[in-house]
Amino acid sequence: MLPKILVVDDDRHTRILFEHLLAKTAQVSLAADGAEARRLFAAEDFNLVLMDQRLPSDNGIDLLREFRARRPHLVGILMTGFADVRDAVAAVREGVFDYQTKPFEDLEALEAVIGKALELDRAYREIHGLRARLSGESGAADMIGQSPAMERVLGQIRQVAGLDTTVLLEGESGTGKELAARMVHALSPRATKPFLEVNCGGLAESLLESLLFGHEKGAFTGAGQANAGYFEKADGGNLFLDEIADMSAKLQSSLLRVLQDHSFTRIGSTQARRADFRLICATNRPLLAEVKAGRFREDLYYRIAVVSVTMPPLRERAGDIVPLATHFLDFYSAKFGKSCGPLTPVALQALESCRWEGNVRQLQHCIERAVALHTGGPIDTLHLFPDGKPVASAQDATTPAMIAALSYQDARVDFERDYFQRLLDAAAGNISEAARLSGIPRQNLYVRMKRWGAVTDK
Ligand SMILES: Nc1ncnc2c1ncn2[C@@H]1O[C@H](COP(=O)(O)OP(=O)(O)OP(=O)(O)O)[C@@H](O)[C@H]1O
Ligand SMILES: [Mg+2]
């Protein structure tokens, strides 16, 4: 069946142009204004929408946004005059597939872009079944995030997914890098091909090498039979190298060669094999800093950081905490077969006031534990934080809800730890001096400081 394309343009010549250009490859519907476009869009499931930016009584970008709100996977191409390119670029950042400037100069290039857009649509549709399976395993098929920071990141992910370039995902632990890597795969034209992942930090150098490159029979002790590596197994698909900063110098240079030549050889073999995988890398240590510190090859860095996406820490997107918590609550309630919830207003406030050093993973575990131990019904602060640990420090507890969520014991611990740390700083690390300044007997002080980890036994 031919793909269905909707062309929205008030210029009759443009409409005729597309009608002819796509006559053989698609089923084309034409609309001259927003009203007509809305009517057609409601009636048909289009594979692609080509949208003029300036319409008589509509803005094409807003109209595409409206369509995409109804069908988030809609692939759209914006047609724009030179004067409006800035807006078009912004729209692409928001997730519009591409923009083309009018008047069109190169019809072949235009056709190629349309072909790529249709390819992406096909992949979207094929992975729908696949996403359900992913969710069963990870607790989150879809990235939850409505904060401006996450919207931006989601837009970037959707956009880079369609490009066949290497992607570097950076961000603190637990911010969703692995989830993002799966999303890049699921939304890429390679979605129907394999997605293989390996944690570079978790394996010894020689193991990682043979896992990636594969080996011939007898290549090393224990190599009883030949084995294809991930470079081969990921053929046509995506290869995800997690914790890339942990890769040894030797493997860094081998990987660089593979990326340069698009070919590699198995260990113990001289036969060059073609490598057709797209590389996705992740790291929770900023990779450029690793380069500057001499721990990561600069040339490799530039190969893998063609496009980089940084997952923001949860504390910088407090707006996502409640949607995430609610999502995990539903997920674990269903998983454990319980009817838990809702989260009480005080519980929600307590969740929002946490610093979440462990980011989304920590929030997920917090909800999972609460649901696992809960018998049912509303979830309150005490269910979430049985040990009373909702805020990072007593100084952060500024609202009644936050204070209510913090036990006296915890507040005291926080205060003491902070006080003794400052005291020790003031005394330049000298305990006798700290004792003199504070009026606390030296031996007493020493015991307390040891408890807070401010001093340690040699
Ligand atoms: N935006 C999100 N929406 C839903 N779930 C999320 C989101 N971000 C992260 N998660 C969930 O939080 C957990 C941690 O995410 P993930 O493993 O992707 O983090 P990471 O950045 O790879 O962490 P690390 O650096 O420690 O490996 C996972 O269970 C993931 O499904
Ligand atoms: Mg990870």
CSV table of N, CA, C and O and ligand atoms in Angstrom, one decimal, residues 138-145 150 171-180 199 240 242-243 282-284 311 317 324 327-328 332 360-362 364, ligand 1:
chain,number,residue,atom,x,y,z
A,138,SER,N,11.7,-2.7,32.1
A,138,SER,CA,12.4,-1.6,32.7
A,138,SER,C,11.5,-0.7,33.7
A,138,SER,O,11.9,0.0,34.4
A,139,GLY,N,10.2,-0.9,33.5
A,139,GLY,CA,9.3,-0.1,34.3
A,139,GLY,C,9.0,1.2,33.7
A,139,GLY,O,8.3,2.1,34.2
A,140,ALA,N,9.5,1.4,32.5
A,140,ALA,CA,9.3,2.7,31.8
A,140,ALA,C,9.6,2.6,30.4
A,140,ALA,O,10.8,2.6,30.0
A,141,ALA,N,8.6,2.4,29.5
A,141,ALA,CA,8.9,2.3,28.1
A,141,ALA,C,9.0,3.8,27.6
A,141,ALA,O,10.0,4.1,26.9
A,142,ASP,N,8.2,4.6,28.1
A,142,ASP,CA,8.2,6.0,27.6
A,142,ASP,C,8.9,6.8,28.7
A,142,ASP,O,8.8,6.6,29.9
A,143,MET,N,9.7,7.8,28.1
A,143,MET,CA,10.3,8.7,29.0
A,143,MET,C,9.2,9.6,29.5
A,143,MET,O,8.5,10.3,28.8
A,144,ILE,N,9.1,9.7,30.8
A,144,ILE,CA,8.2,10.7,31.4
A,144,ILE,C,8.9,12.0,31.6
A,144,ILE,O,10.1,12.0,32.0
A,145,GLY,N,8.3,13.1,31.2
A,145,GLY,CA,9.0,14.4,31.4
A,145,GLY,C,8.2,15.5,30.8
A,145,GLY,O,8.0,15.4,29.6
A,150,MET,N,13.1,18.6,30.2
A,150,MET,CA,12.9,17.3,29.6
A,150,MET,C,12.3,17.4,28.3
A,150,MET,O,12.6,16.6,27.4
A,171,GLY,N,25.2,12.5,31.6
A,171,GLY,CA,24.3,12.9,32.7
A,171,GLY,C,24.6,12.0,33.9
A,171,GLY,O,25.2,11.0,33.8
A,172,GLU,N,24.2,12.5,35.1
A,172,GLU,CA,24.5,11.8,36.4
A,172,GLU,C,23.8,10.4,36.4
A,172,GLU,O,23.0,10.2,35.6
A,173,SER,N,24.3,9.6,37.3
A,173,SER,CA,23.7,8.3,37.5
A,173,SER,C,22.2,8.4,37.7
A,173,SER,O,21.8,9.2,38.5
A,174,GLY,N,21.5,7.5,37.1
A,174,GLY,CA,20.0,7.4,37.3
A,174,GLY,C,19.2,8.4,36.6
A,174,GLY,O,18.0,8.5,36.9
A,175,THR,N,19.8,9.2,35.7
A,175,THR,CA,19.0,10.2,35.0
A,175,THR,C,18.2,9.7,33.8
A,175,THR,O,17.4,10.4,33.2
A,176,GLY,N,18.5,8.5,33.4
A,176,GLY,CA,17.7,7.9,32.3
A,176,GLY,C,18.5,7.8,31.0
A,176,GLY,O,18.0,7.7,29.9
A,177,LYS,N,19.9,7.6,31.1
A,177,LYS,CA,20.7,7.5,29.9
A,177,LYS,C,20.4,6.2,29.1
A,177,LYS,O,20.3,6.2,27.9
A,178,GLU,N,20.2,5.2,29.9
A,178,GLU,CA,20.0,3.9,29.2
A,178,GLU,C,18.6,3.9,28.6
A,178,GLU,O,18.4,3.4,27.4
A,179,LEU,N,17.7,4.5,29.3
A,179,LEU,CA,16.3,4.6,28.7
A,179,LEU,C,16.4,5.4,27.4
A,179,LEU,O,15.7,5.1,26.4
A,180,ALA,N,17.2,6.5,27.5
A,180,ALA,CA,17.3,7.4,26.3
A,180,ALA,C,17.9,6.6,25.1
A,180,ALA,O,17.5,6.7,24.0
A,199,ASN,N,28.3,-2.9,29.0
A,199,ASN,CA,28.8,-2.0,30.0
A,199,ASN,C,30.3,-2.1,30.0
A,199,ASN,O,30.9,-3.1,30.5
A,240,PHE,N,25.1,-0.1,21.8
A,240,PHE,CA,25.1,0.9,23.0
A,240,PHE,C,26.3,0.5,23.9
A,240,PHE,O,26.3,-0.5,24.5
A,242,ASP,N,27.8,1.4,27.2
A,242,ASP,CA,27.5,2.2,28.4
A,242,ASP,C,28.8,2.4,29.2
A,242,ASP,O,29.8,1.6,29.0
A,243,GLU,N,28.9,3.4,30.0
A,243,GLU,CA,30.1,3.7,30.8
A,243,GLU,C,31.4,3.8,29.9
A,243,GLU,O,32.4,3.1,30.2
A,282,ALA,N,27.2,6.1,26.4
A,282,ALA,CA,26.8,6.9,27.6
A,282,ALA,C,27.9,6.9,28.6
A,282,ALA,O,28.8,6.1,28.7
A,283,THR,N,27.8,8.0,29.4
A,283,THR,CA,28.8,8.1,30.5
A,283,THR,C,28.2,9.0,31.6
A,283,THR,O,27.5,9.9,31.3
A,284,ASN,N,28.5,8.7,32.8
A,284,ASN,CA,28.1,9.6,33.9
A,284,ASN,C,29.2,10.5,34.4
A,284,ASN,O,29.0,11.3,35.3
A,311,MET,N,21.3,14.4,29.9
A,311,MET,CA,20.1,14.2,30.7
A,311,MET,C,20.2,15.0,32.0
A,311,MET,O,21.2,14.9,32.8
A,317,ARG,N,14.7,19.6,37.6
A,317,ARG,CA,13.4,19.5,36.9
A,317,ARG,C,12.3,19.0,37.8
A,317,ARG,O,11.7,17.9,37.6
A,324,LEU,N,6.4,11.4,37.5
A,324,LEU,CA,7.2,10.2,37.6
A,324,LEU,C,6.7,9.3,38.7
A,324,LEU,O,6.5,8.1,38.6
A,327,HIS,N,3.5,7.7,37.9
A,327,HIS,CA,3.8,6.7,36.9
A,327,HIS,C,4.3,5.4,37.6
A,327,HIS,O,3.8,4.3,37.3
A,328,PHE,N,5.3,5.6,38.4
A,328,PHE,CA,5.9,4.4,39.1
A,328,PHE,C,4.8,3.8,40.1
A,328,PHE,O,4.8,2.5,40.2
A,332,TYR,N,4.0,-0.1,39.7
A,332,TYR,CA,4.3,-1.1,40.8
A,332,TYR,C,3.0,-1.7,41.4
A,332,TYR,O,2.9,-2.8,41.8
A,360,VAL,N,16.2,9.7,39.0
A,360,VAL,CA,15.0,9.0,38.8
A,360,VAL,C,15.1,7.6,39.4
A,360,VAL,O,14.1,7.0,39.9
A,361,ARG,N,16.2,6.9,39.3
A,361,ARG,CA,16.3,5.6,39.8
A,361,ARG,C,16.0,5.6,41.3
A,361,ARG,O,15.3,4.7,41.8
A,362,GLN,N,16.5,6.5,42.1
A,362,GLN,CA,16.2,6.6,43.5
A,362,GLN,C,14.7,6.8,43.8
A,362,GLN,O,14.1,6.2,44.6
A,364,GLN,N,12.3,6.0,41.8
A,364,GLN,CA,11.7,4.7,41.4
A,364,GLN,C,11.7,3.7,42.5
A,364,GLN,O,10.8,3.1,42.9
B,1,LIG,N1,12.2,10.0,32.2
B,1,LIG,C1,11.9,8.8,32.8
B,1,LIG,N2,10.7,8.3,32.7
B,1,LIG,C2,10.5,7.1,33.2
B,1,LIG,N3,11.4,6.3,33.8
B,1,LIG,C3,12.7,6.8,33.9
B,1,LIG,C4,13.0,8.1,33.3
B,1,LIG,N4,14.3,8.3,33.5
B,1,LIG,C5,14.8,7.2,34.1
B,1,LIG,N5,13.8,6.3,34.3
B,1,LIG,C6,14.0,5.0,35.0
B,1,LIG,O1,14.9,5.2,36.1
B,1,LIG,C7,15.8,4.1,36.1
B,1,LIG,C8,17.3,4.6,35.9
B,1,LIG,O2,17.4,5.0,34.5
B,1,LIG,P1,18.6,4.6,33.6
B,1,LIG,O3,19.1,3.2,34.0
B,1,LIG,O4,18.3,4.8,32.2
B,1,LIG,O5,19.7,5.6,34.2
B,1,LIG,P2,21.2,5.9,33.8
B,1,LIG,O6,21.4,7.3,33.5
B,1,LIG,O7,21.6,4.9,32.7
B,1,LIG,O8,22.0,5.6,35.1
B,1,LIG,P3,23.5,5.0,35.4
B,1,LIG,O9,24.5,6.1,35.0
B,1,LIG,O10,23.6,4.8,36.8
B,1,LIG,O11,23.7,3.8,34.6
B,1,LIG,C9,15.4,3.1,35.1
B,1,LIG,O12,14.6,2.1,35.7
B,1,LIG,C10,14.6,3.9,34.1
B,1,LIG,O13,13.6,3.1,33.5
